[in-house]
Short mmCIF file of C-alpha atoms in Angstrom, two decimals:
data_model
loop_
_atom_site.label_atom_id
_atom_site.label_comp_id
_atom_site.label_asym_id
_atom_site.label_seq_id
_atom_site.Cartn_x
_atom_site.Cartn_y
_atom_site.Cartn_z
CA UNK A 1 2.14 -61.97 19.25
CA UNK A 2 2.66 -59.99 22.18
CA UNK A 3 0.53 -56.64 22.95
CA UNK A 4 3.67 -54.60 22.51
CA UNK A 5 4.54 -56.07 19.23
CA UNK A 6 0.78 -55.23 18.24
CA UNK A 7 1.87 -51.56 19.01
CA UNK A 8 4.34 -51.76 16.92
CA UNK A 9 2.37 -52.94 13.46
CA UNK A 10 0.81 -50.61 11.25
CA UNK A 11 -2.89 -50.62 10.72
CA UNK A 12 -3.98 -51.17 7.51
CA UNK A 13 -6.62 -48.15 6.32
CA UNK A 14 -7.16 -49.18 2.44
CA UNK A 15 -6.23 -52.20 0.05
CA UNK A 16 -5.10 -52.58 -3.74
CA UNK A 17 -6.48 -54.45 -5.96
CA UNK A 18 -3.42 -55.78 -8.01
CA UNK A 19 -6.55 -56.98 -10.58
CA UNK A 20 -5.28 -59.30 -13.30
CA UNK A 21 -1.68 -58.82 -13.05
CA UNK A 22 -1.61 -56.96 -16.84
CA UNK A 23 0.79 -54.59 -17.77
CA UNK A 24 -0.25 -50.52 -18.00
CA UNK A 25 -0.48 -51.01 -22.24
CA UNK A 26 -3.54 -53.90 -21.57
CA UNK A 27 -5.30 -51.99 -18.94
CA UNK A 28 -7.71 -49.92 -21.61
CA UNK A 29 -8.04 -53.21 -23.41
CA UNK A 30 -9.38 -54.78 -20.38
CA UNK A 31 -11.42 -51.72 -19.30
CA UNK A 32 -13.29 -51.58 -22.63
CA UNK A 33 -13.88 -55.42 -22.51
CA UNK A 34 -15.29 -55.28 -19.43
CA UNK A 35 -17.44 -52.25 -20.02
CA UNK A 36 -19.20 -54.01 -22.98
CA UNK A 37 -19.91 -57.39 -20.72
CA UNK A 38 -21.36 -54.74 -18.03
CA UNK A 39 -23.50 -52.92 -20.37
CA UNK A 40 -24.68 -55.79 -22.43
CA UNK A 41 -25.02 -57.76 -18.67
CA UNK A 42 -27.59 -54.99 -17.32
CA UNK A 43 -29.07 -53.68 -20.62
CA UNK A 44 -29.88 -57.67 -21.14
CA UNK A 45 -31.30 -58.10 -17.76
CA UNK A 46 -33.52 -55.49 -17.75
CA UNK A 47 -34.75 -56.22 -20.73
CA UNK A 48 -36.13 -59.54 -19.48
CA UNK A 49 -37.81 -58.15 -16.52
CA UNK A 50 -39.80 -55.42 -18.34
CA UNK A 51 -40.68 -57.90 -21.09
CA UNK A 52 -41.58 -60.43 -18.07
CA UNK A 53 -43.48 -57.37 -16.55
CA UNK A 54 -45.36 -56.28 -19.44
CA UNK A 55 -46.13 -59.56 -21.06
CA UNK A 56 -49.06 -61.24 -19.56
CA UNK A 57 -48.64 -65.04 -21.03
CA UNK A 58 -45.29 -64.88 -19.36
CA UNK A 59 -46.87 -64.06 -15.52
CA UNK A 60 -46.22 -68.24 -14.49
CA UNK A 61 -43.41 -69.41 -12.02
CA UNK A 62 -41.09 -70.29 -14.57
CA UNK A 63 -40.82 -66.60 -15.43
CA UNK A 64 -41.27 -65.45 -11.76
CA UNK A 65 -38.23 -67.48 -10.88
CA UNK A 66 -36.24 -65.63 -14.29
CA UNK A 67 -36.96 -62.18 -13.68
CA UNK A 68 -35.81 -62.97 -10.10
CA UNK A 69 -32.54 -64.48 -11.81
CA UNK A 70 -32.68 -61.28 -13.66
CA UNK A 71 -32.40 -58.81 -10.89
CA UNK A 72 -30.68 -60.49 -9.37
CA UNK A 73 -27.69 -60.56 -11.74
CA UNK A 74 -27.78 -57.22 -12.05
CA UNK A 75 -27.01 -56.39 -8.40
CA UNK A 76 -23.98 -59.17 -8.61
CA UNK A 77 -22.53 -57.70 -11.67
CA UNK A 78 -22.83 -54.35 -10.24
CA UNK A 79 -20.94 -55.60 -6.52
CA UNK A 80 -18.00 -56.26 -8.59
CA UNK A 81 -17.52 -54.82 -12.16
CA UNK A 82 -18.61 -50.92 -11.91
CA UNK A 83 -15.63 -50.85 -8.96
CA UNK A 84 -13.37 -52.74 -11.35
CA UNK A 85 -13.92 -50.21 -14.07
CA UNK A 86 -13.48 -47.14 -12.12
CA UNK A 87 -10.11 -49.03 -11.20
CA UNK A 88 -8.78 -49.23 -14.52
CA UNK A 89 -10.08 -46.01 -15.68
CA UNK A 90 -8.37 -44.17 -13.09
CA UNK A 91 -5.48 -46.32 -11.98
CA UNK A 92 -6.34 -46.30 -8.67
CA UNK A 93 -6.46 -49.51 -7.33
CA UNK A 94 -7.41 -48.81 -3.73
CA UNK A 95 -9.99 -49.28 -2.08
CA UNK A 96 -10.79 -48.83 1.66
CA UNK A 97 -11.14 -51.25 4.23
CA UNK A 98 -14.74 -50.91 4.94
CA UNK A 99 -15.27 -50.66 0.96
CA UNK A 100 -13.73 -54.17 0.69
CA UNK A 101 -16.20 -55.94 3.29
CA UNK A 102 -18.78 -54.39 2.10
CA UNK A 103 -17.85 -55.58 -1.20
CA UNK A 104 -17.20 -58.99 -0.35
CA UNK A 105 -20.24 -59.30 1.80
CA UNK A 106 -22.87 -58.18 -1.04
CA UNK A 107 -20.83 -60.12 -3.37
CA UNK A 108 -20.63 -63.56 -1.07
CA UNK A 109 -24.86 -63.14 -0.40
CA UNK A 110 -25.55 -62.65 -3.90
CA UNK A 111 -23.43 -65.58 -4.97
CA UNK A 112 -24.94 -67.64 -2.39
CA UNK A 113 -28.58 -66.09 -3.34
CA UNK A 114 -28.20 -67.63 -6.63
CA UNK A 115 -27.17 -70.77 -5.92
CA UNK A 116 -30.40 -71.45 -4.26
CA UNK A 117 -32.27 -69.67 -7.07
CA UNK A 118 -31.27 -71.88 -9.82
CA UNK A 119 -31.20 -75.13 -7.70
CA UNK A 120 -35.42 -73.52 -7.08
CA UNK A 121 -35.63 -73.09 -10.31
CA UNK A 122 -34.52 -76.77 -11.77
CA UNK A 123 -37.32 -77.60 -9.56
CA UNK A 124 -39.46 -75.98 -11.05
CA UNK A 125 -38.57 -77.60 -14.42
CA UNK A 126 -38.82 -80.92 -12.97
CA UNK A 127 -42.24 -80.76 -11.67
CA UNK A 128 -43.01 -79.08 -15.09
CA UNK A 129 -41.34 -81.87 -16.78
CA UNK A 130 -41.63 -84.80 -14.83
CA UNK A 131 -44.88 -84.26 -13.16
CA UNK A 132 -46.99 -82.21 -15.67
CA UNK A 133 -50.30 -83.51 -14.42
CA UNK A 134 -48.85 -82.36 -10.26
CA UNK A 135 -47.37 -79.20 -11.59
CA UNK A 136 -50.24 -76.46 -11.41
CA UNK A 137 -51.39 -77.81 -8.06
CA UNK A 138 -48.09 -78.42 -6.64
CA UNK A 139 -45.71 -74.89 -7.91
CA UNK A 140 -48.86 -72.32 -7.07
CA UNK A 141 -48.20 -68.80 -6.80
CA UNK A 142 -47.87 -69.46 -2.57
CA UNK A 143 -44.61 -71.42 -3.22
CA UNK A 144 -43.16 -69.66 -6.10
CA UNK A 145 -42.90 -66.67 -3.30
CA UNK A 146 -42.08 -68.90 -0.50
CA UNK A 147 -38.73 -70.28 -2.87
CA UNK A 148 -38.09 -67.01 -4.19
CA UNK A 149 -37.70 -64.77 -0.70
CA UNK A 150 -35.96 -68.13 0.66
CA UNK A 151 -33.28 -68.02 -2.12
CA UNK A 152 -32.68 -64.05 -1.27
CA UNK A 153 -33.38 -64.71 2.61
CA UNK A 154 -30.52 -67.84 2.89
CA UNK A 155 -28.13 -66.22 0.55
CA UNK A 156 -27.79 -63.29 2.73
CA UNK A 157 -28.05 -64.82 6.22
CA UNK A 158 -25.21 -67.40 5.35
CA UNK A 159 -22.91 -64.97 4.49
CA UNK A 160 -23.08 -62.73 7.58
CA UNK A 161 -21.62 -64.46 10.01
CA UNK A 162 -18.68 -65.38 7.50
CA UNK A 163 -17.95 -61.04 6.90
CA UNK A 164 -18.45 -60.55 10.72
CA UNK A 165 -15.31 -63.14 11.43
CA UNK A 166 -13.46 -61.74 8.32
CA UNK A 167 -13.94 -58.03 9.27
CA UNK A 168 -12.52 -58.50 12.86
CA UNK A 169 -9.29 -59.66 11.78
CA UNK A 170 -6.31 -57.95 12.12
CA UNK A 171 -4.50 -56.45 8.85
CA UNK A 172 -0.94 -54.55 9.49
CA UNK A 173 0.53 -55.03 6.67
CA UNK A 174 1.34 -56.10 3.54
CA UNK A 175 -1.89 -54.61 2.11
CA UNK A 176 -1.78 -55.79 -1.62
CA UNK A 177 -5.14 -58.14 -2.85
CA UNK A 178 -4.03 -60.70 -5.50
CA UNK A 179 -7.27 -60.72 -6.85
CA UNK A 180 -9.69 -58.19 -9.21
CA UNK A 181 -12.05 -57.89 -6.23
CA UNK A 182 -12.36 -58.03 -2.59
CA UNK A 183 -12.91 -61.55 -1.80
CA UNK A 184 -12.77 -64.03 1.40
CA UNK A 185 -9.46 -66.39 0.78
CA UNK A 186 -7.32 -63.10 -0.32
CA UNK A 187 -8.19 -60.86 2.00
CA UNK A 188 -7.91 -63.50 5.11
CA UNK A 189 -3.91 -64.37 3.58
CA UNK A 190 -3.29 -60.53 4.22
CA UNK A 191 -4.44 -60.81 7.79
CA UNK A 192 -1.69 -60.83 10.96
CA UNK A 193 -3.78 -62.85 13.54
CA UNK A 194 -5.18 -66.26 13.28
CA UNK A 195 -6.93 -66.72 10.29
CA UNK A 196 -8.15 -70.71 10.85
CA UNK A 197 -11.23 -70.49 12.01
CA UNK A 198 -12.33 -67.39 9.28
CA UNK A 199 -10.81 -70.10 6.18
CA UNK A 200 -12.60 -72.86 7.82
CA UNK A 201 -16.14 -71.01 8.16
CA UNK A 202 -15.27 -69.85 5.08
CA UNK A 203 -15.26 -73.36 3.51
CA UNK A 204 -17.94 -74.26 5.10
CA UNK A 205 -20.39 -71.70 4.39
CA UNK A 206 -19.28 -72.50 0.36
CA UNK A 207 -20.00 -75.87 0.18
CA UNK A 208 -23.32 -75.60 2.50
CA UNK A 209 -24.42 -72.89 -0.02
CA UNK A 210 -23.19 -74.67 -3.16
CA UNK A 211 -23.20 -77.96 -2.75
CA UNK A 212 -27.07 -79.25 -1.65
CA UNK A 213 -27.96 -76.49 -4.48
CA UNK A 214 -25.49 -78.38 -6.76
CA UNK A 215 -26.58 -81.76 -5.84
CA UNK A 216 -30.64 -80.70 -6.04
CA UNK A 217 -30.22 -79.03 -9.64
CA UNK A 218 -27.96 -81.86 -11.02
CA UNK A 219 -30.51 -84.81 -9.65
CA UNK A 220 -33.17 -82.44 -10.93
CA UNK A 221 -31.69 -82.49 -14.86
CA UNK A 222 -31.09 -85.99 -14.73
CA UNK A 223 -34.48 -86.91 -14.13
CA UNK A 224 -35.70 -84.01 -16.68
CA UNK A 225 -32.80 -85.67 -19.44
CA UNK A 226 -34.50 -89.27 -18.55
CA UNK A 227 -37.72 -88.24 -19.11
CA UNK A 228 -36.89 -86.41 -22.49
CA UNK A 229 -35.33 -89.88 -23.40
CA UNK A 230 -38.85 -91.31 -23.60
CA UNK A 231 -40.50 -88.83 -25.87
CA UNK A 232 -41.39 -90.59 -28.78
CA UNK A 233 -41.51 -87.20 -31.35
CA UNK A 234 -37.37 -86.94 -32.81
CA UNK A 235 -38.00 -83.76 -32.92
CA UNK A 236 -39.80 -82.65 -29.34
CA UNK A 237 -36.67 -85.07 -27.83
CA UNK A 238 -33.89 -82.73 -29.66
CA UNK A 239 -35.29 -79.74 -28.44
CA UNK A 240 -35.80 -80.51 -25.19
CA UNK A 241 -32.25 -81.79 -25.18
CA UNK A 242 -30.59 -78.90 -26.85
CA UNK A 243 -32.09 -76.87 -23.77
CA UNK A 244 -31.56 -78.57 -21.10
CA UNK A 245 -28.25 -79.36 -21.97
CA UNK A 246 -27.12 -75.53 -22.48
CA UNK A 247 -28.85 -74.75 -19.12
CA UNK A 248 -26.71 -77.74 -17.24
CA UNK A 249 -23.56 -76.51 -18.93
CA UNK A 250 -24.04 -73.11 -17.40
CA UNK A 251 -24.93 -74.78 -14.38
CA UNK A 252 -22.46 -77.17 -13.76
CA UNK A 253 -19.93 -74.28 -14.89
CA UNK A 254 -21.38 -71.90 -12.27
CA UNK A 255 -21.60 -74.48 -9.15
CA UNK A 256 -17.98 -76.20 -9.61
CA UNK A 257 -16.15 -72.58 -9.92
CA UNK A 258 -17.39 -71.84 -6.70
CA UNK A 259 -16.36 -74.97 -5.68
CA UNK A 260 -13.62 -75.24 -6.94
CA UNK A 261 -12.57 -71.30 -5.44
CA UNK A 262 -13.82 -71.94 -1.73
CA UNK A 263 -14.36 -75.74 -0.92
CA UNK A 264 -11.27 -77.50 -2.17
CA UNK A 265 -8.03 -77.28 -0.60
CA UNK A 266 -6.00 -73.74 -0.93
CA UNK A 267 -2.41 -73.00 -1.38
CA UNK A 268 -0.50 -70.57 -2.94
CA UNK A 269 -0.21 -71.71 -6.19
CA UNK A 270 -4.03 -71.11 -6.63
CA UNK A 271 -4.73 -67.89 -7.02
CA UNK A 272 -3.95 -67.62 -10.54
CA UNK A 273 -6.38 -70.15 -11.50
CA UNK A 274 -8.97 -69.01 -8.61
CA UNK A 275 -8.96 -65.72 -10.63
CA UNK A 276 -9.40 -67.67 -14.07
CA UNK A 277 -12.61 -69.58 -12.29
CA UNK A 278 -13.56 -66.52 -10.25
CA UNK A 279 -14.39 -64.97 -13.85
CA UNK A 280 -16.86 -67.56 -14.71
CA UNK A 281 -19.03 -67.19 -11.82
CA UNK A 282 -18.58 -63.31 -11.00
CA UNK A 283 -18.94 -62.07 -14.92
CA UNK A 284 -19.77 -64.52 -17.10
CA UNK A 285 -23.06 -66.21 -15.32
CA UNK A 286 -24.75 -62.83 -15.32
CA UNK A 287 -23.54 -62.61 -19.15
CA UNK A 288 -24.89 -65.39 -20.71
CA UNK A 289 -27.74 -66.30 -18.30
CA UNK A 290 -30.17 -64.23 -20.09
CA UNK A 291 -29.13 -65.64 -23.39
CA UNK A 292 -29.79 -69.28 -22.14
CA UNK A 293 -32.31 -69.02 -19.98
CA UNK A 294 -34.61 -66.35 -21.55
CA UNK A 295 -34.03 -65.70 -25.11
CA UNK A 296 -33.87 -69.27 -26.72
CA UNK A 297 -37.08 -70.04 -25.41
CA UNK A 298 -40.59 -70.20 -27.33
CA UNK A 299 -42.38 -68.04 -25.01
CA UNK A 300 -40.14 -65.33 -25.05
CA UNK A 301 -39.56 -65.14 -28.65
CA UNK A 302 -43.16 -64.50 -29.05
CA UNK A 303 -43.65 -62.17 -26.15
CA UNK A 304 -40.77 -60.26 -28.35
CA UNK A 305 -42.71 -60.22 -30.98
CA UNK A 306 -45.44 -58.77 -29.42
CA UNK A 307 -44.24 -56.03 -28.07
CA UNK A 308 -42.57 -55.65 -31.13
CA UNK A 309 -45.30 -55.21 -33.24
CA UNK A 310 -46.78 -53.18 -30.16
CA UNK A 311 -43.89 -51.00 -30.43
CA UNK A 312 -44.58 -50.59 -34.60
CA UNK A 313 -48.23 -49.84 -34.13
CA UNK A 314 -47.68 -46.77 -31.55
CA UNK A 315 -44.56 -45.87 -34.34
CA UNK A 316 -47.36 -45.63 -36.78
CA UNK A 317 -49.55 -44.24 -34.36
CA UNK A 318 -47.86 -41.42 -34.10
CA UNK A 319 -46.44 -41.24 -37.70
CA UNK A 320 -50.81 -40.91 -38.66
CA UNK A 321 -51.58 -38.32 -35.99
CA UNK A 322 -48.74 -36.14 -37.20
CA UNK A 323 -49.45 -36.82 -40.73
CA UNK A 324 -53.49 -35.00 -39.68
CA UNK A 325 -51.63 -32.79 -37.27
CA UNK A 326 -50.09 -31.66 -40.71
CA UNK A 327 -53.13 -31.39 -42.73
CA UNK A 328 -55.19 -29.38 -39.94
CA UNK A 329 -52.69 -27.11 -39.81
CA UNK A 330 -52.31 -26.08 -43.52
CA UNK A 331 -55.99 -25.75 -43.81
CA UNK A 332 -55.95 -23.77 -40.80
CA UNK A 333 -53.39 -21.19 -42.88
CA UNK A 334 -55.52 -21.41 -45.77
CA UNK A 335 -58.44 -20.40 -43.97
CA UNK A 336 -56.25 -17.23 -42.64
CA UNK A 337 -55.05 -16.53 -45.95
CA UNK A 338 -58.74 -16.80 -47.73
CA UNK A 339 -59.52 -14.77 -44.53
CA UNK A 340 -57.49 -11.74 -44.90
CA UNK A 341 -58.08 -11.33 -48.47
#
């Protein structure tokens, strides 16, 4: 394209979000879904950090690397959903420009944050599982911090190149995203000047930042499921089965979406089911990792508990003190009374 016919385009100042497509009559039915996945997504969340935090017993790296899971699915629930609400609350679907990158780029790092979190943390389950007797020597607290800063480190440094090619396109025009949120593939089909080597780095960063990860954790659970396979108690072995097999589920679920989104071929006739998958790992992960990660477990049940009865005791705590704070005070006006007669 010649610099006069440049002249000649508009420049794009804001997108739209065309969302899911729905008709006006769906859009508070969507809005009050969504709200209840947020809310129950961060209230969740934070409940397993401050019961991580304030629970002693639960200070080991199995923990560290779930409250980091923790926070860290708060921040990539709130990238994407508190804009989305606001959307369908107000039906205004634009956003600007430099709104959308910055969407997409907190959105890409955190995505690509936790896929080296969770392939750090099937590690972690592997030396716990397969090498019990290496474990305390081998996952100290010196490594737990080293994995955990890398996971947050990588996932942020892979992801800025990609935004820096992405936000020096060119967009004049049409300015309509077919997708609930900013993201790479959309916004690059909008773009009027060569968009190869943006979808190509854009590929490439994916599957560098999902597949490894993908590979590591999947190797990892097979090793973990073999080893379960020789524990001679019925019991320990359906246990130990029942959770690893929910946590590879949400696993496998989480890694081949993204996949599946960025690292296979695109064409048009994808972006219907890219927003299907796009759900899975954007608002769903950050739903149910708390539930199968955290709150199945032993440890966590009792840590509950705990604080639970923690919580009772200071209930009846104060319920005692304001029982005497009661009795002081009427014998104080009896006192006055016997006092003035």
């Amino acid at each position: 394209m010649t610099k006069q016919e440049w002249k000649n385009k508009t420049v794009v100042t804001e997108f739209i979000l065309l969302g899911f497509g729905n008709g006006p009559e769906l859009d508070s039915l969507i809005f009050l879904v969504f709200l209840l996945i947020y809310i129950v997504t961060i209230t969740g969340n934070i409940f397993i950090i401050m019961l991580m935090v304030a629970d002693r017993p639960l200070h080991t790296p199995m923990y560290f690397f779930l409250g980091n899971l923790a926070c860290l699915e708060i921040c990539y629930s709130s990238s994407i959903l508190p804009r989305m609400l606001l959307s369908y609350l107000s039906g205004d679907r634009s956003i600007s420009v430099k709104g959308c990158f910055t969407q997409y780029y907190f959105f890409a790092c955190l995505a690509a944050a936790e896929c080296y979190l969770l392939a750090a943390m099937s590690y972690d389950r592997y030396l716990a599982v397969c090498k019990p007797l290496h474990y305390p020597s081998r996952m100290n607290s010196k490594l737990c911090l080293q994995l955990g800063a890398a996971s947050w480190i990588s996932g942020f440094l892979s992801n800025s190149i990609l935004t820096f090619l992405i936000s020096n396109l060119d967009f004049c025009g049409p300015n309509e995203i077919e997708h609930f949120f900013c993201d790479s593939f959309p916004i690059i089909k909008l773009s009027c000047s060569d968009t190869h080597v943006a979808g190509l780095v854009t590929s490439v960063v994916a599957g560098v930042c999902s597949l490894p990860p993908f590979l590591l954790t999947f190797s990892s659970y097979i090793y973990i499921i073999i080893t379960v396979v020789r524990i001679p108690s019925t019991t320990g072995r359906k246990k130990a089965f029942s959770t690893c097999s929910s946590h590879l589920i949400v696993v496998i679920l989480f890694y081949w979406s993204i996949l599946f989104v960025y690292v296979l071929p695109h064409h048009d006739t994808q972006i219907s089911p890219n927003k299907i998958f796009s759900v899975f790992y954007t608002i769903l992960t950050p739903l149910v990792n708390p539930l199968i990660y955290s709150l199945r477990n032993k440890e966590v049940k009792e840590a509950l508990r705990k604080q639970k009865n923690k919580f009772l005791a200071f209930l009846g705590l104060l319920s005692v003190k304001k029982k005497k704070g009661v009795i002081i005070l009427n014998e104080l006006q009896v006192q006055t009374q016997l006092h003035v007669m």
